[in-house]
Amino acid sequence: MKEKKKPLWYYLKRDKFIYLLMLPGLLWYVIFCYLPMFGIVIAFEDYKPFFGIEGIFTAEWVGFKHFIKFFQSAYCFRLIKNTLLLSVYSLIWSFPLAIILALFINELRGRRFKKIVQTVSYLPHFLSAVIICGIIRTLTSVDGGLINGIITALGGESIHFLGQPEWFRTIYTVSEVWQSIGWESIVFIAAMTGIDKELYEAAMVDGAGVFRRMWSITIPGIMPVITIMLILRVGSILNLGYEKVLLLYSPQIYSTADIISTYVYREGVLNQNYSFAAAVNLFTSVISMIMVLATNKITKKLGQGGIW
């Protein structure tokens, strides 16, 4: 006989302590993530900052005026191109390298050495953007910088790396990979702990080497996690963080360094064009949502599953 489904209140009462533990995190998301979403409406208004909160309800409704203004501006294509290139370069390099790093760490047998490698690899993640950019500026400085010191010692001329547009993407990508791969590898290492150890033992009995075990057991075992992480990374391609770019770029390298986030910062915070900045930011959020849905659908069609 099929068991009768119990009402919702039964589960709430039974698991009340678990839900209480969830409550702080849930409240944080509601207060800081969902309630502010109401402010999206100013993207369709001519909102002025001195109107205050009441101005959201009284500002003139202008529809898609700010979106059209952005699409017709001379900066639109450049901003989208720079944002996409920086994000794609970081994704192409950091995502596979994080998986490779996790694979090699997983094969280490000395527990002490393994912990040291993990700590050293993900330590840069905890450094603030200010410190990272300070290190980059010191290393690439024309006066006494380590990189230019090596170049001049080999007979070359010093290069003003942060003053030439063609160098910015390389510098940003290298620093992003260095700062992120150790932290991202933690997720893959955690997924590897769930793989049945008997599979490795059977493979070793059959004569499979380290790389064969990686390819035939470890990678297929963590493929669902790889898929989910890839979907999330693709969904945030246009939402590139502005902190590092803002601290490294200058007007002379805007052609390759200026991205959507820094443009929104200048328009919204410095120029106080809140409605226009909100419209540009809403555009990136919509595109990000479309990319998440598309990537999730593609991975499901390929038989790798998805987020939902």
Short mmCIF file of C-alpha atoms in Angstrom, two decimals:
data_model
loop_
_atom_site.label_atom_id
_atom_site.label_comp_id
_atom_site.label_asym_id
_atom_site.label_seq_id
_atom_site.Cartn_x
_atom_site.Cartn_y
_atom_site.Cartn_z
CA MET A 1 0.00 0.00 0.00
CA LYS A 2 1.33 3.38 -0.99
CA GLU A 3 2.28 5.54 1.98
CA LYS A 4 0.18 8.68 2.36
CA LYS A 5 2.12 11.86 1.71
CA LYS A 6 2.54 13.92 4.86
CA PRO A 7 1.69 17.65 4.94
CA LEU A 8 4.34 20.38 4.79
CA TRP A 9 3.94 21.38 8.44
CA TYR A 10 4.95 17.84 9.49
CA TYR A 11 8.37 18.20 7.84
CA LEU A 12 8.78 21.76 9.13
CA LYS A 13 8.14 20.57 12.66
CA ARG A 14 10.31 17.48 12.32
CA ASP A 15 13.30 19.35 10.86
CA LYS A 16 12.80 22.69 12.63
CA PHE A 17 16.38 22.90 13.89
CA ILE A 18 17.78 22.37 10.39
CA TYR A 19 15.55 25.16 9.06
CA LEU A 20 16.66 27.40 11.92
CA LEU A 21 20.27 26.84 10.86
CA MET A 22 19.28 27.83 7.32
CA LEU A 23 17.47 30.98 8.48
CA PRO A 24 20.49 33.38 8.76
CA GLY A 25 21.71 32.53 5.27
CA LEU A 26 18.18 32.77 3.87
CA LEU A 27 17.63 36.17 5.48
CA TRP A 28 20.95 37.42 4.09
CA TYR A 29 19.91 36.51 0.56
CA VAL A 30 16.44 38.04 0.98
CA ILE A 31 17.71 41.32 2.45
CA PHE A 32 20.82 41.87 0.35
CA CYS A 33 20.00 40.04 -2.91
CA TYR A 34 16.25 39.83 -3.51
CA LEU A 35 14.87 43.03 -1.95
CA PRO A 36 17.37 45.29 -3.80
CA MET A 37 16.15 43.75 -7.07
CA PHE A 38 13.21 46.13 -6.86
CA GLY A 39 15.69 48.89 -7.72
CA ILE A 40 15.89 47.45 -11.25
CA VAL A 41 12.92 49.64 -12.06
CA ILE A 42 15.15 52.75 -12.18
CA ALA A 43 16.70 51.34 -15.37
CA PHE A 44 13.40 52.27 -17.06
CA GLU A 45 13.09 55.67 -15.38
CA ASP A 46 14.86 59.02 -15.41
CA TYR A 47 15.85 58.70 -11.77
CA LYS A 48 17.85 61.41 -10.01
CA PRO A 49 19.88 60.59 -6.87
CA PHE A 50 18.59 63.55 -4.87
CA PHE A 51 15.03 62.18 -5.17
CA GLY A 52 15.79 59.53 -2.56
CA ILE A 53 13.82 56.29 -2.28
CA GLU A 54 10.58 58.15 -2.99
CA GLY A 55 12.00 59.13 -6.35
CA ILE A 56 11.74 55.54 -7.52
CA PHE A 57 7.96 55.92 -7.47
CA THR A 58 7.81 59.49 -8.82
CA ALA A 59 10.57 59.55 -11.47
CA GLU A 60 9.60 59.88 -15.12
CA TRP A 61 9.12 56.58 -16.94
CA VAL A 62 11.29 56.48 -20.07
CA GLY A 63 11.09 52.80 -21.04
CA PHE A 64 14.10 51.52 -23.00
CA LYS A 65 15.69 54.95 -23.49
CA HIS A 66 18.85 54.14 -21.51
CA PHE A 67 19.29 50.75 -23.19
CA ILE A 68 19.05 52.33 -26.63
CA LYS A 69 21.50 55.04 -25.56
CA PHE A 70 24.02 52.39 -24.50
CA PHE A 71 23.64 50.33 -27.69
CA GLN A 72 24.09 53.45 -29.83
CA SER A 73 27.10 54.74 -27.89
CA ALA A 74 30.63 54.49 -29.25
CA TYR A 75 31.68 52.48 -26.18
CA CYS A 76 29.16 49.63 -26.45
CA PHE A 77 31.06 47.29 -28.76
CA ARG A 78 34.42 48.01 -27.11
CA LEU A 79 33.10 47.31 -23.62
CA ILE A 80 31.42 44.05 -24.58
CA LYS A 81 34.49 42.93 -26.55
CA ASN A 82 36.93 43.70 -23.72
CA THR A 83 34.72 42.03 -21.11
CA LEU A 84 34.26 38.90 -23.21
CA LEU A 85 37.95 38.59 -24.09
CA LEU A 86 39.18 38.99 -20.51
CA SER A 87 36.58 36.52 -19.22
CA VAL A 88 37.12 33.96 -21.98
CA TYR A 89 40.92 34.12 -21.65
CA SER A 90 40.63 33.60 -17.90
CA LEU A 91 38.16 30.74 -18.39
CA ILE A 92 40.25 28.99 -21.07
CA TRP A 93 43.37 29.03 -18.91
CA SER A 94 42.21 28.88 -15.29
CA PHE A 95 39.43 26.28 -15.58
CA PRO A 96 41.50 23.46 -17.18
CA LEU A 97 44.55 24.31 -15.06
CA ALA A 98 42.46 24.07 -11.88
CA ILE A 99 41.35 20.57 -12.92
CA ILE A 100 44.92 19.55 -13.79
CA LEU A 101 46.21 20.92 -10.47
CA ALA A 102 43.51 18.99 -8.60
CA LEU A 103 44.42 15.78 -10.48
CA PHE A 104 48.09 16.05 -9.54
CA ILE A 105 47.39 17.01 -5.91
CA ASN A 106 45.08 14.01 -5.67
CA GLU A 107 47.96 11.74 -6.73
CA LEU A 108 50.33 13.00 -4.03
CA ARG A 109 50.90 10.40 -1.33
CA GLY A 110 52.73 12.41 1.35
CA ARG A 111 49.98 14.00 3.47
CA ARG A 112 52.23 16.74 4.83
CA PHE A 113 53.57 17.69 1.40
CA LYS A 114 50.03 17.52 -0.02
CA LYS A 115 48.76 20.00 2.56
CA ILE A 116 51.69 22.36 1.88
CA VAL A 117 51.00 22.29 -1.88
CA GLN A 118 47.28 22.95 -1.35
CA THR A 119 47.97 25.83 1.03
CA VAL A 120 50.52 27.48 -1.25
CA SER A 121 48.29 27.09 -4.32
CA TYR A 122 45.13 28.64 -2.89
CA LEU A 123 46.81 31.25 -0.64
CA PRO A 124 46.73 33.96 -3.39
CA HIS A 125 42.92 33.75 -3.39
CA PHE A 126 42.84 35.34 0.06
CA LEU A 127 44.94 38.32 -0.99
CA SER A 128 42.91 41.45 -1.66
CA ALA A 129 42.77 43.02 -5.10
CA VAL A 130 44.79 45.97 -3.75
CA ILE A 131 47.67 43.68 -2.74
CA ILE A 132 47.55 41.73 -6.00
CA CYS A 133 47.61 44.92 -8.07
CA GLY A 134 50.42 46.31 -5.92
CA ILE A 135 52.48 43.18 -6.63
CA ILE A 136 51.74 43.46 -10.36
CA ARG A 137 52.73 47.13 -10.46
CA THR A 138 55.95 46.41 -8.57
CA LEU A 139 56.92 43.49 -10.82
CA THR A 140 56.14 45.36 -14.06
CA SER A 141 57.53 48.74 -13.00
CA VAL A 142 59.92 50.45 -15.40
CA ASP A 143 62.04 51.64 -12.47
CA GLY A 144 63.40 48.63 -10.60
CA GLY A 145 60.71 46.11 -11.58
CA LEU A 146 61.82 42.47 -11.59
CA ILE A 147 60.49 41.72 -15.09
CA ASN A 148 62.08 44.79 -16.66
CA GLY A 149 65.27 44.07 -14.73
CA ILE A 150 65.48 40.66 -16.42
CA ILE A 151 64.71 42.19 -19.84
CA THR A 152 67.42 44.84 -19.52
CA ALA A 153 69.90 42.29 -18.17
CA LEU A 154 69.36 40.26 -21.36
CA GLY A 155 70.07 43.32 -23.50
CA GLY A 156 66.49 44.47 -24.13
CA GLU A 157 64.72 47.75 -23.37
CA SER A 158 62.35 48.36 -20.49
CA ILE A 159 58.65 48.02 -21.32
CA HIS A 160 55.91 50.10 -19.71
CA PHE A 161 53.57 47.11 -19.43
CA LEU A 162 50.64 48.90 -17.78
CA GLY A 163 50.89 51.82 -20.18
CA GLN A 164 50.57 49.80 -23.39
CA PRO A 165 47.12 48.41 -24.38
CA GLU A 166 48.48 45.23 -25.96
CA TRP A 167 49.93 43.99 -22.65
CA PHE A 168 46.92 44.45 -20.38
CA ARG A 169 45.00 41.28 -21.28
CA THR A 170 48.08 39.11 -20.81
CA ILE A 171 48.88 40.65 -17.42
CA TYR A 172 45.28 40.35 -16.24
CA THR A 173 44.91 36.73 -17.39
CA VAL A 174 48.19 35.59 -15.83
CA SER A 175 47.35 37.24 -12.50
CA GLU A 176 43.82 35.82 -12.56
CA VAL A 177 45.08 32.29 -13.22
CA TRP A 178 47.68 32.57 -10.44
CA GLN A 179 45.09 33.86 -7.99
CA SER A 180 42.21 31.51 -8.80
CA ILE A 181 43.35 28.02 -9.83
CA GLY A 182 44.29 26.90 -6.32
CA TRP A 183 40.95 27.93 -4.87
CA GLU A 184 38.93 26.44 -7.76
CA SER A 185 40.83 23.15 -7.47
CA ILE A 186 39.41 22.62 -3.96
CA VAL A 187 35.98 21.79 -5.41
CA PHE A 188 37.45 19.18 -7.75
CA ILE A 189 39.64 17.67 -5.02
CA ALA A 190 36.55 17.35 -2.80
CA ALA A 191 34.70 15.61 -5.65
CA MET A 192 37.59 13.18 -6.10
CA THR A 193 37.26 11.96 -2.50
CA GLY A 194 33.86 10.49 -3.42
CA ILE A 195 35.31 8.18 -6.10
CA ASP A 196 35.41 4.52 -5.07
CA LYS A 197 39.01 3.57 -4.17
CA GLU A 198 38.42 0.02 -5.39
CA LEU A 199 38.32 1.36 -8.94
CA TYR A 200 41.90 2.61 -8.57
CA GLU A 201 43.01 -0.67 -7.01
CA ALA A 202 41.46 -2.66 -9.86
CA ALA A 203 43.09 -0.38 -12.43
CA MET A 204 46.49 -0.79 -10.78
CA VAL A 205 46.09 -4.56 -10.83
CA ASP A 206 45.37 -4.32 -14.57
CA GLY A 207 48.59 -2.35 -15.03
CA ALA A 208 47.10 1.13 -15.51
CA GLY A 209 49.56 3.93 -14.87
CA VAL A 210 48.95 7.27 -13.14
CA PHE A 211 47.82 9.14 -16.24
CA ARG A 212 45.61 6.28 -17.38
CA ARG A 213 43.87 6.22 -14.00
CA MET A 214 43.37 9.97 -14.21
CA TRP A 215 41.84 9.75 -17.68
CA SER A 216 39.70 6.64 -17.18
CA ILE A 217 38.60 6.96 -13.54
CA THR A 218 39.17 10.38 -11.98
CA ILE A 219 37.96 12.66 -14.79
CA PRO A 220 34.76 10.65 -15.50
CA GLY A 221 34.14 10.50 -11.73
CA ILE A 222 34.20 14.29 -11.34
CA MET A 223 32.54 15.10 -14.68
CA PRO A 224 29.21 16.14 -13.07
CA VAL A 225 31.06 18.66 -10.88
CA ILE A 226 33.08 19.90 -13.87
CA THR A 227 29.83 20.43 -15.78
CA ILE A 228 28.19 22.42 -12.99
CA MET A 229 31.28 24.57 -12.44
CA LEU A 230 31.55 25.25 -16.17
CA ILE A 231 27.90 26.33 -16.36
CA LEU A 232 28.40 28.74 -13.47
CA ARG A 233 31.59 30.15 -14.99
CA VAL A 234 30.00 30.67 -18.40
CA GLY A 235 27.05 32.40 -16.74
CA SER A 236 29.35 34.97 -15.13
CA ILE A 237 31.36 35.81 -18.25
CA LEU A 238 29.89 39.32 -18.60
CA ASN A 239 29.90 39.92 -14.83
CA LEU A 240 33.65 40.33 -14.68
CA GLY A 241 34.77 41.83 -11.37
CA TYR A 242 35.90 45.43 -11.70
CA GLU A 243 38.25 45.72 -8.71
CA LYS A 244 41.44 44.46 -10.33
CA VAL A 245 40.75 46.20 -13.64
CA LEU A 246 39.93 49.45 -11.87
CA LEU A 247 43.21 49.36 -9.96
CA LEU A 248 45.34 48.51 -13.00
CA TYR A 249 43.90 50.42 -15.92
CA SER A 250 44.34 54.03 -17.01
CA PRO A 251 42.80 56.18 -19.79
CA GLN A 252 45.63 55.40 -22.22
CA ILE A 253 44.77 51.66 -22.19
CA TYR A 254 40.96 51.96 -22.20
CA SER A 255 40.95 50.39 -25.67
CA THR A 256 41.71 46.95 -24.17
CA ALA A 257 41.15 47.41 -20.42
CA ASP A 258 37.80 49.21 -20.10
CA ILE A 259 35.03 46.70 -19.32
CA ILE A 260 31.31 46.90 -18.58
CA SER A 261 31.78 46.89 -14.79
CA THR A 262 34.26 49.79 -14.79
CA TYR A 263 32.03 51.73 -17.21
CA VAL A 264 29.04 51.19 -14.90
CA TYR A 265 31.18 52.38 -11.97
CA ARG A 266 32.15 55.60 -13.77
CA GLU A 267 28.63 56.33 -14.97
CA GLY A 268 26.82 55.33 -11.80
CA VAL A 269 29.16 56.38 -8.99
CA LEU A 270 31.30 59.13 -10.48
CA ASN A 271 28.83 60.73 -12.91
CA GLN A 272 25.72 59.77 -10.86
CA ASN A 273 23.82 58.55 -13.94
CA TYR A 274 22.08 55.90 -11.87
CA SER A 275 19.37 54.99 -14.35
CA PHE A 276 21.81 54.60 -17.24
CA ALA A 277 24.22 52.53 -15.12
CA ALA A 278 21.35 50.34 -13.90
CA ALA A 279 20.25 49.74 -17.49
CA VAL A 280 23.74 48.66 -18.57
CA ASN A 281 24.08 46.37 -15.56
CA LEU A 282 20.63 44.87 -16.17
CA PHE A 283 21.64 44.13 -19.75
CA THR A 284 24.65 42.11 -18.56
CA SER A 285 22.50 40.23 -16.02
CA VAL A 286 19.96 39.24 -18.68
CA ILE A 287 22.71 38.04 -21.03
CA SER A 288 24.30 36.07 -18.18
CA MET A 289 20.98 34.36 -17.42
CA ILE A 290 20.54 33.44 -21.10
CA MET A 291 24.07 31.99 -21.20
CA VAL A 292 23.43 29.89 -18.08
CA LEU A 293 20.20 28.51 -19.56
CA ALA A 294 21.86 27.80 -22.92
CA THR A 295 24.93 26.13 -21.38
CA ASN A 296 22.76 24.04 -19.07
CA LYS A 297 20.62 22.86 -22.01
CA ILE A 298 23.67 22.02 -24.15
CA THR A 299 25.34 19.98 -21.39
CA LYS A 300 22.10 18.05 -20.80
CA LYS A 301 21.87 17.24 -24.51
CA LEU A 302 25.45 15.98 -24.39
CA GLY A 303 24.42 13.60 -21.58
CA GLN A 304 26.43 15.30 -18.83
CA GLY A 305 23.48 16.51 -16.78
CA GLY A 306 23.07 20.08 -15.59
CA ILE A 307 22.18 22.28 -12.65
CA TRP A 308 18.48 21.44 -13.04
#
